[in-house]
mmCIF file of C-alpha atoms in Angstrom:
data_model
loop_
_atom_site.group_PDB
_atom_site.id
_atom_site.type_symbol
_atom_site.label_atom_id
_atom_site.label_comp_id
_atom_site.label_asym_id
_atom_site.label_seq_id
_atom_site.Cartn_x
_atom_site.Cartn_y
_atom_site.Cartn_z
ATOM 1 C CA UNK A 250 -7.025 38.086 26.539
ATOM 2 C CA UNK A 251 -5.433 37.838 29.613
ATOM 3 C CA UNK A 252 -7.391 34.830 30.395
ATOM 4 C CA UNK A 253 -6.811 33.005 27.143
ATOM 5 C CA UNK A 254 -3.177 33.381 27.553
ATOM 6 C CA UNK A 255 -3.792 32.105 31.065
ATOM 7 C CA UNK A 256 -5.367 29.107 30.011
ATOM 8 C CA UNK A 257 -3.598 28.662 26.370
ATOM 9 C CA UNK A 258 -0.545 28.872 29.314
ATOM 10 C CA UNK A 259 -1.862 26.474 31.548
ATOM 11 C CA UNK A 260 -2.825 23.927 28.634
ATOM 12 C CA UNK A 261 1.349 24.118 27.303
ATOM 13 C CA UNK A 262 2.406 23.523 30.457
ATOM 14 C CA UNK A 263 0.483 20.332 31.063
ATOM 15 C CA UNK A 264 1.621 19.215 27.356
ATOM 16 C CA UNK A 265 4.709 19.973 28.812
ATOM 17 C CA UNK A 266 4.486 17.821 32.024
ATOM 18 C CA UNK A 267 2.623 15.274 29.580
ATOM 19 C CA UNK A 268 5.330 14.810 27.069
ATOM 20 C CA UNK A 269 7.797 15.260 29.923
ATOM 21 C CA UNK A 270 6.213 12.261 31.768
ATOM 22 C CA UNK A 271 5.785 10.139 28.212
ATOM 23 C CA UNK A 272 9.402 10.416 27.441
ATOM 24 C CA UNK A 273 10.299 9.786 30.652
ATOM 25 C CA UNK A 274 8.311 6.434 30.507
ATOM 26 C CA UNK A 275 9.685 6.390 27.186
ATOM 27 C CA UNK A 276 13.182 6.793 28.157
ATOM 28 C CA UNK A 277 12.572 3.987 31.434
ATOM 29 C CA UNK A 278 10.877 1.783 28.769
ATOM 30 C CA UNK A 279 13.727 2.253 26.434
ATOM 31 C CA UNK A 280 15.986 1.099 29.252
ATOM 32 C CA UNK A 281 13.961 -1.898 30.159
ATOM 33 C CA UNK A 282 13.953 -2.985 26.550
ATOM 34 C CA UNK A 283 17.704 -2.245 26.341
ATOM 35 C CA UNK A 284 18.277 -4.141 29.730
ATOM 36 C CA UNK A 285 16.410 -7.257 28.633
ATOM 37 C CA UNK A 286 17.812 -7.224 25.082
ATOM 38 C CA UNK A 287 21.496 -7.043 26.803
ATOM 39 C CA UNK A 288 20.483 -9.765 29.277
ATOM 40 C CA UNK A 289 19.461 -12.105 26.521
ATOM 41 C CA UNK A 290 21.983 -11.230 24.525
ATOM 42 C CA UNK A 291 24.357 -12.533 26.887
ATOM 43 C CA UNK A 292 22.382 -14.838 27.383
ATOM 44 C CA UNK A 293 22.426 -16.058 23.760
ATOM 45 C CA UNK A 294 26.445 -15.207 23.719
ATOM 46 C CA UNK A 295 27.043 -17.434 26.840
ATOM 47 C CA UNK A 296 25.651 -20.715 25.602
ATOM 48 C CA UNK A 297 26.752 -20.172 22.030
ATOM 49 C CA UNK A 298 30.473 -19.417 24.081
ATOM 50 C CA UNK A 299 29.180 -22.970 26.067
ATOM 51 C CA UNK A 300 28.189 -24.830 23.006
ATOM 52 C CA UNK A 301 31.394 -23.606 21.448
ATOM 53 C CA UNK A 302 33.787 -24.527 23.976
ATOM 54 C CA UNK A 303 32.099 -28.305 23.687
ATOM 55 C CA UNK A 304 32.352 -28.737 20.010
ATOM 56 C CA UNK A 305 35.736 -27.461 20.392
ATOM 57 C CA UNK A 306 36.439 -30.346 23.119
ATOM 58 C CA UNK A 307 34.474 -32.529 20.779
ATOM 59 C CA UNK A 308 36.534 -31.848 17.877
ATOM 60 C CA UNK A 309 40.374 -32.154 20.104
ATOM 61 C CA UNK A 310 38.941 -35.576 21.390
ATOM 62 C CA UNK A 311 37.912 -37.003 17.979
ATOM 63 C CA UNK A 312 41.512 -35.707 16.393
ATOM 64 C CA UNK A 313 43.003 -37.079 19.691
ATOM 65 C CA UNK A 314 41.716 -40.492 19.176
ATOM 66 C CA UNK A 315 42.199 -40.063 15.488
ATOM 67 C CA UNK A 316 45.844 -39.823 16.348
ATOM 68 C CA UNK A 317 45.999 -42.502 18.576
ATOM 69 C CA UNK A 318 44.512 -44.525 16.485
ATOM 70 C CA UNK A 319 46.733 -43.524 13.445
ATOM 71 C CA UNK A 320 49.818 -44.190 15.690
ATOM 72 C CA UNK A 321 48.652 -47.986 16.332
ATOM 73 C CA UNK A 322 48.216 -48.549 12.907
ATOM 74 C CA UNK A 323 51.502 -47.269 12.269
ATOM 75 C CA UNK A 324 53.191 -49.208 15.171
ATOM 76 C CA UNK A 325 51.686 -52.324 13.862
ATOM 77 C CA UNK A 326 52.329 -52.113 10.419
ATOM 78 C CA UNK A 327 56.329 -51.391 11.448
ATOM 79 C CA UNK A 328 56.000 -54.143 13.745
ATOM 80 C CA UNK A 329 54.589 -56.510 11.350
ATOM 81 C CA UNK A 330 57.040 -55.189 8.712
ATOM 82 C CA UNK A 331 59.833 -56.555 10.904
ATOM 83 C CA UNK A 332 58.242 -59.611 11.694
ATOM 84 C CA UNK A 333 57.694 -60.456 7.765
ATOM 85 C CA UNK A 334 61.402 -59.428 7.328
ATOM 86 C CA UNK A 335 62.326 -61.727 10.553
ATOM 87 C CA UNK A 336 60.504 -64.847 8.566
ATOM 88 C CA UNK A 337 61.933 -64.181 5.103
ATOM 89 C CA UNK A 338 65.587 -63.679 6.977
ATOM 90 C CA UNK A 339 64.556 -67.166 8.098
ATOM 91 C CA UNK A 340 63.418 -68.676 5.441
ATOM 92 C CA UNK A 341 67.055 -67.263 3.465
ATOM 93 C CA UNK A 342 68.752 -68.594 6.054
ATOM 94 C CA UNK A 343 67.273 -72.360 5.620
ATOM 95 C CA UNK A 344 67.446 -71.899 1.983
ATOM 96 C CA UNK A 345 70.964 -71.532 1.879
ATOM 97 C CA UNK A 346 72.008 -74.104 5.096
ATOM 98 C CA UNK A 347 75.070 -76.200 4.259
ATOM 99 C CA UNK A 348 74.516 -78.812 1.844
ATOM 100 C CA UNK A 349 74.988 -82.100 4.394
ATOM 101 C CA UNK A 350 72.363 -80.102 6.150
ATOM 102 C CA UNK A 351 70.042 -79.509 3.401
ATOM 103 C CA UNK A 352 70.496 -83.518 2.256
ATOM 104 C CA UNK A 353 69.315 -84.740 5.615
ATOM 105 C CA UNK A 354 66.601 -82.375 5.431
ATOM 106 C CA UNK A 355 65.376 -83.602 2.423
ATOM 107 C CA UNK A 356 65.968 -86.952 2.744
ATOM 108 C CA UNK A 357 63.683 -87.145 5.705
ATOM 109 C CA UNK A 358 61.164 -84.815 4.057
ATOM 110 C CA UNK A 359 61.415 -87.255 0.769
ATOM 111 C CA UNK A 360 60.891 -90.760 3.132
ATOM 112 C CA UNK A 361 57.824 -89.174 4.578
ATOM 113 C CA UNK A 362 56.804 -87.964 1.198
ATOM 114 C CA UNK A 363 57.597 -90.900 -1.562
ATOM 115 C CA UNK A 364 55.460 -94.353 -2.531
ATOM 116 C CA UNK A 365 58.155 -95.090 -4.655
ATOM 117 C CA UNK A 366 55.599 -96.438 -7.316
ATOM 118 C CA UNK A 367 57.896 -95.242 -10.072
ATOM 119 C CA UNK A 368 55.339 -92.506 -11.550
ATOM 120 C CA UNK A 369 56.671 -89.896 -9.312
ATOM 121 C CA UNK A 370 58.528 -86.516 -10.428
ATOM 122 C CA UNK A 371 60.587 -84.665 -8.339
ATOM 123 C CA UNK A 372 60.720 -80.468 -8.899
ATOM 124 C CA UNK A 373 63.962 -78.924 -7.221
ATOM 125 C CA UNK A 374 65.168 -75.266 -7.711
ATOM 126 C CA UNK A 375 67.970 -74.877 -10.007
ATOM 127 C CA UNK A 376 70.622 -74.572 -7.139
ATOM 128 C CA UNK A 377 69.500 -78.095 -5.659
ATOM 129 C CA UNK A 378 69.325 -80.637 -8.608
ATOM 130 C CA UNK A 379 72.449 -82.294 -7.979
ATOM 131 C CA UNK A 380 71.480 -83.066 -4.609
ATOM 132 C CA UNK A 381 68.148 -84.034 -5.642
ATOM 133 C CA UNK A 382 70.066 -86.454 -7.864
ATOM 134 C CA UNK A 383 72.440 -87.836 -4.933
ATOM 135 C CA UNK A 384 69.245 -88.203 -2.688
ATOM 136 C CA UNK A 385 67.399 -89.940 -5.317
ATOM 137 C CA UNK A 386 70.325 -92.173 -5.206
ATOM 138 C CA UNK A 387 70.754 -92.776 -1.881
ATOM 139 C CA UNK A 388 66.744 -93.244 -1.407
ATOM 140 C CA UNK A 389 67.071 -96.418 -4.013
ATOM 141 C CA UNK A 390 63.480 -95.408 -5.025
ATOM 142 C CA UNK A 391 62.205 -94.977 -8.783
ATOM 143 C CA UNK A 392 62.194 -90.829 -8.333
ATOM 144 C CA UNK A 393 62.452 -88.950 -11.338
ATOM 145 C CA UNK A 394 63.335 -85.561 -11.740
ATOM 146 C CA UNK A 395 61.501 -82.781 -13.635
ATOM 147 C CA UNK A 396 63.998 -80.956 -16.585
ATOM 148 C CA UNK A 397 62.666 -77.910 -15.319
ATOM 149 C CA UNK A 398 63.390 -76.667 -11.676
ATOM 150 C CA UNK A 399 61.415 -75.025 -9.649
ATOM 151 C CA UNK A 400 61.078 -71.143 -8.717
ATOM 152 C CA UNK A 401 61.094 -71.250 -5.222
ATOM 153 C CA UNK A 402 63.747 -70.931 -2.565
ATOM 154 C CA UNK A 403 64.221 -74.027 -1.087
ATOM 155 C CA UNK A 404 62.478 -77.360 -0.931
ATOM 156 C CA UNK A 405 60.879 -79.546 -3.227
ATOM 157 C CA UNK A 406 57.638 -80.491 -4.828
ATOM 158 C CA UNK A 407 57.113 -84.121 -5.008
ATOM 159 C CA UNK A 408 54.164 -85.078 -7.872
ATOM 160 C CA UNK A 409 52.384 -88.940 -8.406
ATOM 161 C CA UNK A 410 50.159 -88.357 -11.256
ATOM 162 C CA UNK A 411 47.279 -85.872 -10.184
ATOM 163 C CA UNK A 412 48.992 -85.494 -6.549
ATOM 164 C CA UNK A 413 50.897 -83.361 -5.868
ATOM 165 C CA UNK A 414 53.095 -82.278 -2.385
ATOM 166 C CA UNK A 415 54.449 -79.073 -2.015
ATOM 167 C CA UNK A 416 57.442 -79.310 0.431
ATOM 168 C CA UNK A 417 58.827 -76.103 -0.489
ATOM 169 C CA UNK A 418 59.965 -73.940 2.129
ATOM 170 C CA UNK A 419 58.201 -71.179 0.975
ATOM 171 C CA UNK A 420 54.828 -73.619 1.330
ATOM 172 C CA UNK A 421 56.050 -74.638 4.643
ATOM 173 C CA UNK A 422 56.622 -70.638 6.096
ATOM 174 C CA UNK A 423 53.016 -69.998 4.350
ATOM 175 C CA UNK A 424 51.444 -72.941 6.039
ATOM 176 C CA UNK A 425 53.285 -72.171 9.624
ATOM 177 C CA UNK A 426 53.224 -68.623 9.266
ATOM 178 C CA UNK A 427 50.828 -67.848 12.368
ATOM 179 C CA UNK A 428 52.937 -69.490 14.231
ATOM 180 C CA UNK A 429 55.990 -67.916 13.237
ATOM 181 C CA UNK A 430 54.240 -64.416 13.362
ATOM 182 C CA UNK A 431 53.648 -65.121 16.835
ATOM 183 C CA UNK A 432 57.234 -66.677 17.674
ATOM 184 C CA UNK A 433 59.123 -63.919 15.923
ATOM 185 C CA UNK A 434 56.506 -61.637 17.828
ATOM 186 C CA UNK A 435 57.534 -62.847 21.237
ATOM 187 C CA UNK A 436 61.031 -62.293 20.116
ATOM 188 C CA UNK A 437 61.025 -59.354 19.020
ATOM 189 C CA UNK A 438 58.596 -57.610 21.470
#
């Protein structure tokens, strides 16, 4: 039985060298696997880092801007809020010019304004109708004025049947006010 032990023997050490040499190719195998699974792995990590990092620049650019553009609009609306308050400061300050002033005013906005057919009515603010009657007066012109003044601050409207002419200073800033937006702009700024 020698011989059978011999060869039973012989036949576990080749299963031995066999199985050494398959999990040795196993184990190398194993490590290639491993190695290209770690390689693409940081592979995968490195352009989701890459993609990442751009979204990230993406998203501080567009909230950047966002700011930017918030801060304009906030710069322009203060700036426009002084120039509105600049034109109604104005438009007080004609409104309540001395009266010699406001006569000549509106005596040379009435001269320009009046036929004098007789069928006109005159609409002052409440502050203004004695004047409107001196000017009336001093105009010599069939003018004549409406029982109920007008809510405005200064000014007058001037009506001849379906006509009517709105020389109120708050018509007049409305109908100038580009052009006082952009004077009180260049003073201002």
């Amino acid at each position: 039985m020698e011989g059978l032990d011999a060869i039973k023997e012989r036949i576990l050490e080749i299963a031995k060298d066999k199985a050494s040499d398959i999990d040795f190719a196993a184990a190398k195998n194993i490590e290639e696997i491993l190695s290209r699974a770690n390689s693409k792995a940081k592979s995968i990590k490195h352009k989701y880092a890459e993609m990442a990092k751009k979204e990230s620049e993406n998203i501080f650019k567009r909230t950047n801007s966002l700011a930017v553009s918030e801060k304009r609009k906030i710069i322009l609306a203060a700036r426009q809020k002084m120039i509105d308050e600049v034109i109604m400061k104005a438009l007080e300050n004609v409104s309540i010019m001395s009266e010699s002033d406001k006569k000549k005013v509106y005596f040379e906005m009435l001269k320009k304004a009046c036929t004098g057919n007789g069928n006109e009515i005159l609409t002052v603010n409440g502050i203004d109708m004695t004047l409107a009657e001196e000017l009336i007066e001093n105009l010599g012109m069939d003018i004549k004025i409406s029982e109920n003044p007008g809510d405005f601050a200064g000014g007058f409207i001037l009506k001849s049947g379906n006509i009517e002419i709105n020389m109120t200073f708050d018509m007049i800033v409305s109908h100038y006010k580009g052009e006082l937006v952009s004077i009180a702009s260049e003073s201002l700024f």
